[in-house]
Coordinates of C-alpha atoms (C1' of nucleotides) in Angstrom, one line a residue:
Chain G
M7 CA -24.4 19.8 -9.9
Y8 CA -21.3 17.7 -9.2
F9 CA -18.7 16.7 -11.6
L10 CA -17.0 13.6 -10.5
T11 CA -13.9 12.3 -12.1
L12 CA -11.9 9.3 -11.4
Q13 CA -8.9 9.9 -9.1
D14 CA -5.6 9.8 -10.8
P15 CA -3.9 6.9 -9.0
N16 CA -0.5 8.7 -9.2
Y17 CA -1.8 11.6 -7.2
M18 CA -3.8 9.7 -4.6
V19 CA -2.5 9.4 -1.1
K20 CA -1.5 5.8 -1.4
G21 CA 0.1 5.1 2.0
S22 CA -2.5 5.0 4.7
R23 CA -0.3 3.5 7.3
D24 CA 2.6 4.7 9.4
P25 CA 2.6 8.3 8.1
L26 CA 5.8 9.2 10.0
G27 CA 7.7 6.0 9.3
F28 CA 7.9 5.1 13.0
Q29 CA 7.4 1.4 12.5
V30 CA 11.0 1.0 11.4
A31 CA 12.2 3.1 14.4
W32 CA 10.4 1.2 17.2
Q33 CA 11.2 -2.2 15.7
G34 CA 14.8 -1.3 15.4
A35 CA 14.8 -0.2 19.1
G36 CA 13.0 -3.4 20.2
R37 CA 15.5 -5.6 18.3
H38 CA 18.2 -4.2 20.6
L39 CA 16.6 -6.2 23.4
I40 CA 14.5 -9.0 21.8
P41 CA 16.1 -9.9 18.5
E42 CA 13.8 -12.6 17.1
L43 CA 10.2 -12.5 18.3
S44 CA 7.5 -10.6 16.4
T45 CA 4.4 -9.1 17.8
V46 CA 2.2 -11.9 16.5
S47 CA 4.3 -14.9 17.5
S48 CA 2.9 -15.0 21.0
S49 CA 1.1 -18.4 21.3
L50 CA 3.1 -21.2 22.8
R51 CA 0.6 -23.7 21.4
D52 CA 1.4 -22.5 17.9
F53 CA 5.1 -23.1 18.7
H54 CA 4.2 -26.6 19.8
I55 CA 2.5 -27.2 16.4
I56 CA 5.4 -25.8 14.2
G57 CA 7.8 -27.8 16.4
L58 CA 5.9 -31.0 15.9
A59 CA 5.7 -30.4 12.1
N60 CA 9.4 -29.8 12.0
A61 CA 10.2 -33.0 13.8
C62 CA 7.9 -35.0 11.6
K63 CA 9.7 -33.6 8.5
G64 CA 12.9 -35.4 9.6
E65 CA 11.2 -38.5 11.0
F66 CA 9.1 -39.2 7.9
D67 CA 11.6 -38.0 5.3
I68 CA 9.2 -35.3 4.0
T69 CA 10.8 -33.4 1.1
D70 CA 11.0 -29.6 0.9
R71 CA 8.5 -29.8 -1.9
D72 CA 5.9 -31.8 0.1
Y73 CA 6.5 -30.1 3.4
P74 CA 4.1 -27.1 3.0
A75 CA 1.1 -29.3 2.2
F76 CA 2.0 -31.6 5.2
F77 CA 2.3 -28.6 7.4
L78 CA -1.1 -27.2 6.5
C79 CA -2.8 -30.5 7.1
L80 CA -1.1 -31.0 10.5
E81 CA -2.2 -27.4 11.4
Q82 CA -5.8 -28.4 10.5
L83 CA -5.6 -31.6 12.6
M84 CA -4.3 -29.7 15.6
A85 CA -6.9 -26.9 15.1
Y86 CA -9.7 -29.5 15.6
A87 CA -7.8 -31.0 18.5
R88 CA -7.3 -27.8 20.3
L89 CA -10.8 -26.6 19.6
Q90 CA -12.1 -29.8 21.2
K91 CA -9.7 -29.9 24.1
F92 CA -9.3 -26.3 25.0
A93 CA -12.6 -24.9 24.0
G94 CA -13.0 -21.3 25.1
E95 CA -9.5 -21.1 26.6
E96 CA -7.7 -19.7 23.6
G97 CA -8.2 -18.3 20.1
F98 CA -6.2 -19.0 17.1
N99 CA -6.2 -18.1 13.4
G100 CA -8.7 -20.3 11.6
I101 CA -10.9 -20.9 14.7
D102 CA -14.1 -19.8 12.9
R103 CA -13.9 -22.3 10.0
A104 CA -12.6 -25.0 12.4
R105 CA -15.7 -24.4 14.6
K106 CA -18.0 -24.6 11.6
M107 CA -16.5 -27.9 10.5
M108 CA -16.8 -29.3 14.0
D109 CA -20.4 -28.2 14.3
D110 CA -21.7 -29.5 11.0
S111 CA -23.8 -32.6 10.8
R112 CA -21.0 -35.0 9.6
D113 CA -19.3 -37.4 12.0
H114 CA -15.8 -36.6 10.7
V115 CA -13.6 -33.7 9.6
E116 CA -11.7 -33.7 6.4
I117 CA -8.0 -32.8 6.4
S118 CA -6.6 -31.6 3.1
V119 CA -4.9 -28.6 1.4
S120 CA -8.1 -27.8 -0.3
N121 CA -9.9 -27.5 3.1
Q122 CA -8.1 -24.5 4.3
L123 CA -8.9 -22.9 7.7
L124 CA -8.2 -19.4 6.3
S125 CA -8.5 -17.8 2.9
N126 CA -4.7 -18.3 2.6
Q127 CA -3.7 -20.6 5.4
R128 CA -0.1 -20.5 4.6
S129 CA 0.1 -16.7 4.8
Y130 CA -2.3 -16.1 7.7
G131 CA -1.8 -19.2 9.8
I132 CA 1.1 -20.6 11.7
W133 CA 3.4 -20.9 8.8
G134 CA 3.2 -17.2 8.1
K135 CA 3.4 -16.0 11.7
Y136 CA 5.9 -18.4 13.2
S137 CA 8.4 -19.6 10.5
R138 CA 10.7 -16.7 10.9
P139 CA 11.0 -16.7 14.7
F140 CA 11.1 -20.5 14.8
N141 CA 14.0 -20.7 12.4
D142 CA 15.9 -17.6 13.6
M143 CA 15.8 -18.6 17.2
G144 CA 17.4 -21.9 16.4
L145 CA 14.5 -24.2 17.5
A146 CA 14.4 -25.7 14.0
N147 CA 18.0 -27.1 14.4
D148 CA 18.0 -27.9 18.0
A149 CA 18.5 -31.7 18.2
R150 CA 17.3 -31.9 21.8
F151 CA 14.1 -30.1 20.9
Q152 CA 13.4 -32.4 18.0
Q153 CA 13.9 -35.4 20.2
V154 CA 11.4 -34.0 22.7
Q155 CA 8.9 -33.5 19.9
L156 CA 9.3 -37.0 18.6
Q157 CA 8.8 -38.4 22.1
K158 CA 5.5 -36.5 22.2
L159 CA 4.5 -38.1 18.9
K160 CA 5.4 -41.6 20.1
Y161 CA 3.4 -41.1 23.2
N162 CA 0.2 -40.7 21.1
P163 CA -0.1 -43.7 18.7
L164 CA -3.3 -42.4 17.0
L165 CA -1.6 -39.1 16.2
E166 CA 1.5 -40.9 15.0
Q167 CA -0.6 -43.1 12.7
L168 CA -2.5 -40.1 11.3
V169 CA 0.7 -38.1 10.8
S170 CA 2.4 -40.9 9.0
Q171 CA -0.7 -41.1 6.7
L172 CA -0.5 -37.3 6.1
A173 CA 3.2 -37.7 5.2
K174 CA 2.4 -40.3 2.6
K175 CA -0.7 -38.7 1.2
R176 CA 1.0 -35.3 0.3
G177 CA -1.9 -33.2 1.3
T178 CA -4.7 -35.1 -0.3
S179 CA -7.7 -35.7 1.8
I180 CA -7.9 -37.8 4.9
K181 CA -11.0 -38.2 7.2
V182 CA -10.8 -38.1 11.0
K183 CA -13.7 -39.0 13.2
K184 CA -14.9 -36.0 15.3
S185 CA -15.0 -38.3 18.3
D186 CA -11.2 -38.9 17.9
V187 CA -9.9 -35.4 17.5
G188 CA -9.8 -34.5 21.2
A189 CA -7.4 -37.3 21.8
L190 CA -4.9 -35.7 19.4
A191 CA -4.3 -32.7 21.6
T192 CA -1.5 -34.3 23.8
P193 CA 1.4 -32.5 22.1
L194 CA -0.2 -29.1 22.7
S195 CA 1.0 -29.0 26.3
I196 CA 4.4 -29.1 27.8
S197 CA 5.3 -32.7 28.5
S198 CA 8.6 -32.5 30.4
A199 CA 11.1 -30.3 32.1
D200 CA 13.4 -30.9 29.1
E201 CA 10.8 -29.4 26.8
R202 CA 10.2 -26.4 29.0
D203 CA 14.0 -25.8 29.1
C204 CA 14.2 -25.8 25.3
Y205 CA 11.5 -23.3 25.0
I206 CA 12.9 -21.1 27.7
D207 CA 16.4 -21.2 26.1
H208 CA 15.0 -20.1 22.7
L209 CA 11.8 -18.1 23.2
L210 CA 12.9 -16.1 26.2
T211 CA 16.4 -15.1 25.0
D212 CA 17.5 -11.5 24.9
T213 CA 20.6 -9.6 23.8
C214 CA 21.8 -9.3 27.4
H215 CA 22.8 -12.9 28.2
G216 CA 19.3 -13.8 29.5
Q217 CA 19.3 -11.0 32.0
L218 CA 15.7 -10.2 31.3
L219 CA 14.7 -13.7 32.3
D220 CA 16.8 -13.4 35.4
M221 CA 15.1 -10.2 36.4
V222 CA 11.6 -11.7 36.0
K223 CA 12.6 -14.7 38.1
S224 CA 13.8 -12.4 40.8
F225 CA 10.9 -10.1 40.6
P226 CA 7.7 -11.9 39.5
E227 CA 5.7 -8.8 40.0
L228 CA 7.1 -7.6 36.6
V229 CA 4.7 -9.9 34.8
E230 CA 1.7 -7.8 35.7
M231 CA 3.2 -4.4 35.2
E232 CA 2.4 -1.7 32.7
F233 CA 4.9 -0.7 30.0
Y234 CA 6.7 2.2 31.6
E235 CA 6.4 0.8 35.1
R236 CA 8.1 -2.3 34.0
L237 CA 10.9 -0.4 32.2
D238 CA 11.6 1.9 35.2
F239 CA 11.6 -1.1 37.6
I240 CA 14.2 -3.0 35.6
I241 CA 16.3 0.1 34.9
D242 CA 16.4 0.7 38.6
K243 CA 17.1 -2.9 39.7
A244 CA 19.2 -4.3 37.0
I245 CA 22.7 -5.3 38.0
D246 CA 23.7 -5.8 34.4
R247 CA 24.4 -2.3 33.1
K248 CA 23.8 -3.2 29.4
L249 CA 20.3 -4.3 30.2
A250 CA 19.5 -1.1 32.0
Q251 CA 21.1 0.9 29.2
V252 CA 19.0 -0.8 26.5
L253 CA 15.8 -0.4 28.4
F254 CA 16.6 3.2 29.2
R255 CA 17.1 3.9 25.5
I256 CA 13.8 2.0 24.6
K257 CA 12.0 4.1 27.2
N258 CA 13.4 7.4 25.8
T259 CA 12.5 6.2 22.3
E260 CA 8.9 5.7 23.2
R261 CA 8.8 9.0 25.2
I262 CA 9.5 10.7 21.9
L263 CA 7.7 8.5 19.4
S264 CA 4.4 8.2 21.2
P265 CA 3.8 12.0 21.8
L266 CA 4.8 12.7 18.2
N267 CA 2.4 10.1 16.9
R268 CA -0.4 11.4 19.1
I269 CA 0.2 15.0 18.0
F270 CA 0.1 13.9 14.3
R271 CA -3.1 11.9 14.8
Y272 CA -4.6 14.9 16.7
L273 CA -3.8 17.2 13.8
Q274 CA -5.6 14.9 11.5
C275 CA -8.9 15.5 13.4
K276 CA -9.4 18.9 11.8
S277 CA -9.3 19.9 8.1
S278 CA -7.5 23.2 8.8
W279 CA -5.6 24.9 11.5
T280 CA -4.4 28.5 11.7
D281 CA -0.9 29.2 12.9
G282 CA -2.5 30.9 16.0
E283 CA -4.5 27.8 16.8
L284 CA -1.5 25.6 16.5
A285 CA 0.7 27.9 18.6
S286 CA -1.7 28.1 21.5
D287 CA -3.1 24.5 21.4
E288 CA -3.0 23.1 24.9
F289 CA -2.8 19.4 24.0
I290 CA 0.1 19.8 21.6
G291 CA 1.9 21.9 24.2
A292 CA 1.2 19.5 27.0
W293 CA 2.2 16.4 25.0
A294 CA 5.3 17.9 23.6
A295 CA 6.5 19.1 27.0
T296 CA 7.6 15.6 28.1
F297 CA 10.9 15.7 26.2
E298 CA 13.7 14.1 28.1
G299 CA 16.5 14.1 25.6
H300 CA 17.0 12.1 22.4
E301 CA 20.7 11.4 22.9
N302 CA 19.8 8.4 25.0
S303 CA 17.2 7.0 22.6
Y304 CA 17.6 4.9 19.4
L305 CA 16.3 7.8 17.3
S306 CA 18.0 10.0 14.9
P307 CA 18.6 13.6 16.1
E308 CA 16.2 14.9 13.5
I309 CA 13.3 13.0 15.1
G310 CA 14.6 13.5 18.6
R311 CA 14.7 17.2 18.2
L312 CA 11.1 17.6 17.2
L313 CA 9.8 17.7 20.8
G314 CA 10.6 20.4 23.3
R315 CA 10.2 23.4 21.1
D316 CA 7.2 25.6 20.6
N317 CA 4.1 24.1 19.1
L318 CA 4.5 25.5 15.7
E319 CA 8.1 24.2 15.3
T320 CA 7.0 20.7 16.4
V321 CA 4.1 20.7 13.9
R322 CA 6.3 22.0 11.1
G323 CA 8.8 19.3 11.9
L324 CA 6.1 16.6 11.8
V325 CA 4.7 17.8 8.5
L326 CA 8.2 17.7 7.1
V327 CA 8.8 14.1 8.3
N328 CA 5.5 13.1 6.7
E329 CA 6.4 14.8 3.5
T330 CA 9.7 13.1 3.4
V331 CA 8.2 9.7 4.1
C332 CA 5.5 10.2 1.5
A333 CA 8.0 11.4 -1.1
R334 CA 10.0 8.1 -0.6
R335 CA 6.7 6.2 -1.1
R336 CA 5.9 8.3 -4.2
S337 CA 2.6 9.5 -2.7
E338 CA 1.1 12.8 -1.7
P339 CA 1.8 14.2 1.8
W340 CA -1.1 14.1 4.3
M341 CA -1.0 17.7 5.3
R342 CA 0.7 20.9 4.2
F343 CA 1.2 24.5 5.3
N344 CA -0.2 27.3 3.1
A345 CA -0.8 31.0 3.6
A346 CA -3.8 30.4 5.9
G347 CA -2.1 27.8 8.1
L348 CA -2.1 24.0 8.1
E349 CA -4.3 22.2 5.6
V350 CA -5.1 18.5 6.3
N351 CA -5.9 16.3 3.3
H352 CA -5.9 12.8 4.7
F353 CA -7.9 11.8 7.7
E354 CA -7.4 8.0 8.0
G355 CA -6.2 7.1 11.4
A356 CA -7.2 10.5 13.0
F357 CA -7.4 10.0 16.7
F358 CA -7.7 12.1 19.8
S359 CA -8.0 11.3 23.5
S360 CA -7.9 14.1 26.1
D361 CA -6.9 11.4 28.6
Y362 CA -3.6 10.7 26.9
D363 CA -0.7 11.0 29.4
P364 CA 2.7 10.8 27.6
M365 CA 4.3 9.7 30.9
R366 CA 2.1 6.7 31.3
N367 CA 0.5 5.7 28.0
H368 CA 2.5 4.1 25.1
D369 CA 1.8 3.3 21.5
Y370 CA 4.5 0.8 20.4
T371 CA 5.4 -2.4 22.1
Y372 CA 9.0 -3.2 21.2
F373 CA 8.2 -6.9 21.3
I374 CA 8.2 -6.8 25.1
N375 CA 4.5 -7.8 25.3
T376 CA 5.2 -10.9 23.2
W377 CA 8.1 -11.8 25.5
F378 CA 6.0 -11.5 28.7
N379 CA 3.1 -13.3 27.1
L380 CA 5.3 -16.3 26.3
F381 CA 6.9 -16.1 29.7
K382 CA 3.4 -16.5 31.3
Q383 CA 2.6 -19.5 29.1
L384 CA 5.8 -21.1 30.2
N385 CA 5.2 -20.7 33.9
Chain N
dT26 C1' -44.4 -13.3 28.6
dA27 C1' -42.7 -14.5 24.1
dG28 C1' -41.3 -13.0 19.8
dC29 C1' -39.7 -9.6 16.6
dT30 C1' -36.7 -5.9 15.1
dA31 C1' -33.3 -2.3 15.4
dT32 C1' -29.1 -1.0 17.2
dG33 C1' -24.7 -1.3 19.4
dT34 C1' -20.3 -3.7 20.4
dG35 C1' -16.4 -6.8 20.3
dC36 C1' -13.8 -9.9 17.8
dG37 C1' -11.8 -12.8 14.2
dG38 C1' -10.4 -12.6 9.8
dC39 C1' -9.4 -10.3 5.1
dT40 C1' -7.2 -6.9 2.5
dT41 C1' -4.1 -3.4 1.6
dT42 C1' 0.0 -0.8 2.3
dG43 C1' 4.5 -0.2 3.8
dG44 C1' 8.2 -2.4 5.5
dT45 C1' 12.7 -5.9 6.3
Chain K
dA6 C1' 9.2 -14.8 2.0
dC7 C1' 7.9 -12.8 6.0
dC8 C1' 6.1 -9.0 9.3
dA9 C1' 3.2 -4.8 11.3
dA10 C1' -0.8 -2.3 11.4
dA11 C1' -4.9 -0.1 10.1
dG12 C1' -9.6 -0.1 7.9
dC13 C1' -13.2 -2.8 6.9
dC14 C1' -16.5 -6.6 7.0
dG15 C1' -19.4 -10.1 8.7
dC16 C1' -20.8 -12.6 12.5
dA17 C1' -22.2 -13.5 17.2
dC18 C1' -24.1 -11.7 20.9
dA19 C1' -26.3 -8.3 24.1
dT20 C1' -29.7 -4.9 24.8
dA21 C1' -33.7 -2.2 24.2
dG22 C1' -38.0 -1.1 22.6
dC23 C1' -42.1 -2.5 20.6
dT24 C1' -46.1 -5.6 19.8
dA25 C1' -49.3 -9.3 20.4

DNA sequence: TAGCTATGTGCGGCTTTGGT
DNA sequence: ACCAAAGCCGCACATAGCTA
């Protein structure tokens, strides 16, 4: 016989993400090199679309009140265009619904705020992912960039006519023939050296006077490298000491965060551990042994000191960090020590791989992937 | 061989949680 | 208002085994 009662929400483990609070740490480290990109703002074509929308706002005198509706409609228009023109080459948010619309029996697609490509197009589409980087990087207020975007618009009279319609209709429905949408894709590619320069100036900046870009120009092999390989290469070759210093610190940050993360996820794989099991565990021991020194990382000494001691001390430290993080979130800790040893109460995200090599594998990206992704699309 | 069904897998998208 | 990440879900697709 089982007696089931509802869980008291106050005592449930509420936070299921980021049990050690590392997200803030790695992002903070990444921002020391790449200040404005995010991990999801990695499609140049999405930047083309937000750039075009921004230029249209000025050109057609669209008010702040009307702009979001206009934006969503333009995003829809461009979704059909890119689906038609670049089928199979790229994915984008909203591709499923766009495909369904394009494949139905009608000869036209309907563009309107009520025909959203996503359950919440504003949140999950280009607006949500790109507004912050686009504005922060200064593309929104770059006169030359706006000029370039308007030229692209003028170059495509059909698009210009549809866009002017959208600007007047304020998000109410317009119909576009499916046979026409492919022709609307011209602004989705780079049209001039001027435009490429604008993107390079804004998307590929760093905190070190563009030294990262200079390095990649000098050493194209960097593009295809793995995370640590890339860091080591630049640290070794960089003439600018600040760039080398920042990357060295990012490297040491990941050398600490990743093993700690893996150890915590590994602990989650079993519901209880005796002190003896923890003390003699080969994986915890091997992963923790890669400690290189936290003084040259972006981490606090409390986090930095967790590695490089005996297993039990490392695990006690991690449990304490989780407890502190959970206390701040007003939720229960995921594991706790009792008389018998360590007791695990929350298994979400449990993960173990015997192949993990702390010297080669990494868990966090520091926005470096995004930067290189965009670099590739600009070359 | 064609057709059916079960099963596995990868991916896009949705939701939730925790952040700035 | 915006961003990161994880679990989950449904869908598309591949594969395998079975049957007629």
